[in-house]
């Protein structure tokens, strides 16, 4: 696999980052995941804006090298060859020789870009296949989930707990209110109206979330961004997850309980997935 590291395209086996990088010592890094379809990046400028916002919020200077990000990504795209790919762009505060909590103001950010084959959404191939399995969990993450940080311990911790069953996604809630998935945003449908947690909550402003809200509005489907209590799960006709790699995928099981199947012919998620095309 070809990767980009600080201005150079290298074979991944040649890419070396110092252990003194603050991403290693302090977990100080932000990232983006950008999908491509048929060799074309999808929603590139939206991802770039969020990357800029994550950098600003973490006081990491915007690296000049990122001004030609799109070009670099297309170069990697050609070299890695897959038709559809997901690009991971990671920017850290940089390498600091002398360990101190206070970062040296002159260090340069580290930029690393890799890509992998983007699997076709299995629900696009077969919308009738069984939906995802999710587990509800108390949200133990920090209170700045609006920043897309590589410090994802809170998101992945329970995935590694051997006493817990393997699931496709964890749905985080706090104080009785649903926030988002560990790696996705969440949508609910009740009586033909769509609901999703508001950006005022502690969630990532998903690029796919925003794109879907736009599609819903353009197609005159009511959408509300508001607080969603846990009980809403039992009252919903559909629950779906969205992300740059998942697009839209439905949930069928929460905490091992199968959600009742309702109106399968006219499900809104299927319509939105078709509109995605
Ligand atoms: N995850 N919420 C969280 C916590 C996420 O990690 C993601 C994406 C989303 C959806 O955001 P978007 O639609 O912009 O991809 C919401 C990516 C795909 C990942 O970390 O691999």
Short mmCIF file of N, CA and C in Angstrom, two decimals, residues 44 68 73 107 113 154 170 182 186 196 216 234 258 271:
data_model
loop_
_atom_site.label_atom_id
_atom_site.label_comp_id
_atom_site.label_asym_id
_atom_site.label_seq_id
_atom_site.Cartn_x
_atom_site.Cartn_y
_atom_site.Cartn_z
N UNK A 44 -15.69 16.07 -0.82
CA UNK A 44 -14.33 16.44 -0.40
C UNK A 44 -14.31 17.76 0.38
N UNK A 68 -2.72 21.35 -1.10
CA UNK A 68 -2.92 20.51 -2.29
C UNK A 68 -3.38 19.09 -1.90
N UNK A 73 -4.32 13.17 -2.70
CA UNK A 73 -5.23 12.03 -2.55
C UNK A 73 -5.44 11.34 -3.90
N UNK A 107 6.89 23.39 16.62
CA UNK A 107 6.93 22.08 15.96
C UNK A 107 5.94 22.02 14.79
N UNK A 113 -1.34 10.09 5.33
CA UNK A 113 -2.55 9.73 4.57
C UNK A 113 -2.41 8.30 4.09
N UNK A 154 -12.34 6.10 24.23
CA UNK A 154 -13.73 6.07 24.72
C UNK A 154 -14.68 5.42 23.73
N UNK A 170 -21.88 0.37 18.70
CA UNK A 170 -22.33 0.73 20.05
C UNK A 170 -23.09 2.04 19.92
N UNK A 182 -20.53 4.64 18.01
CA UNK A 182 -19.10 4.79 18.31
C UNK A 182 -18.34 5.24 17.07
N UNK A 186 -26.73 8.63 14.12
CA UNK A 186 -27.92 7.77 14.19
C UNK A 186 -29.18 8.54 13.81
N UNK A 196 -33.07 12.97 14.35
CA UNK A 196 -31.66 12.68 14.62
C UNK A 196 -31.18 13.61 15.73
N UNK A 216 -33.18 14.62 2.63
CA UNK A 216 -34.52 14.49 3.22
C UNK A 216 -35.33 15.76 2.93
N UNK A 234 -37.96 2.03 21.24
CA UNK A 234 -39.10 1.09 21.21
C UNK A 234 -40.26 1.61 20.38
N UNK A 258 -34.68 -8.11 18.93
CA UNK A 258 -34.97 -7.76 17.54
C UNK A 258 -36.01 -6.64 17.51
N UNK A 271 -35.14 4.45 0.53
CA UNK A 271 -35.32 5.53 -0.44
C UNK A 271 -34.10 6.47 -0.43
#
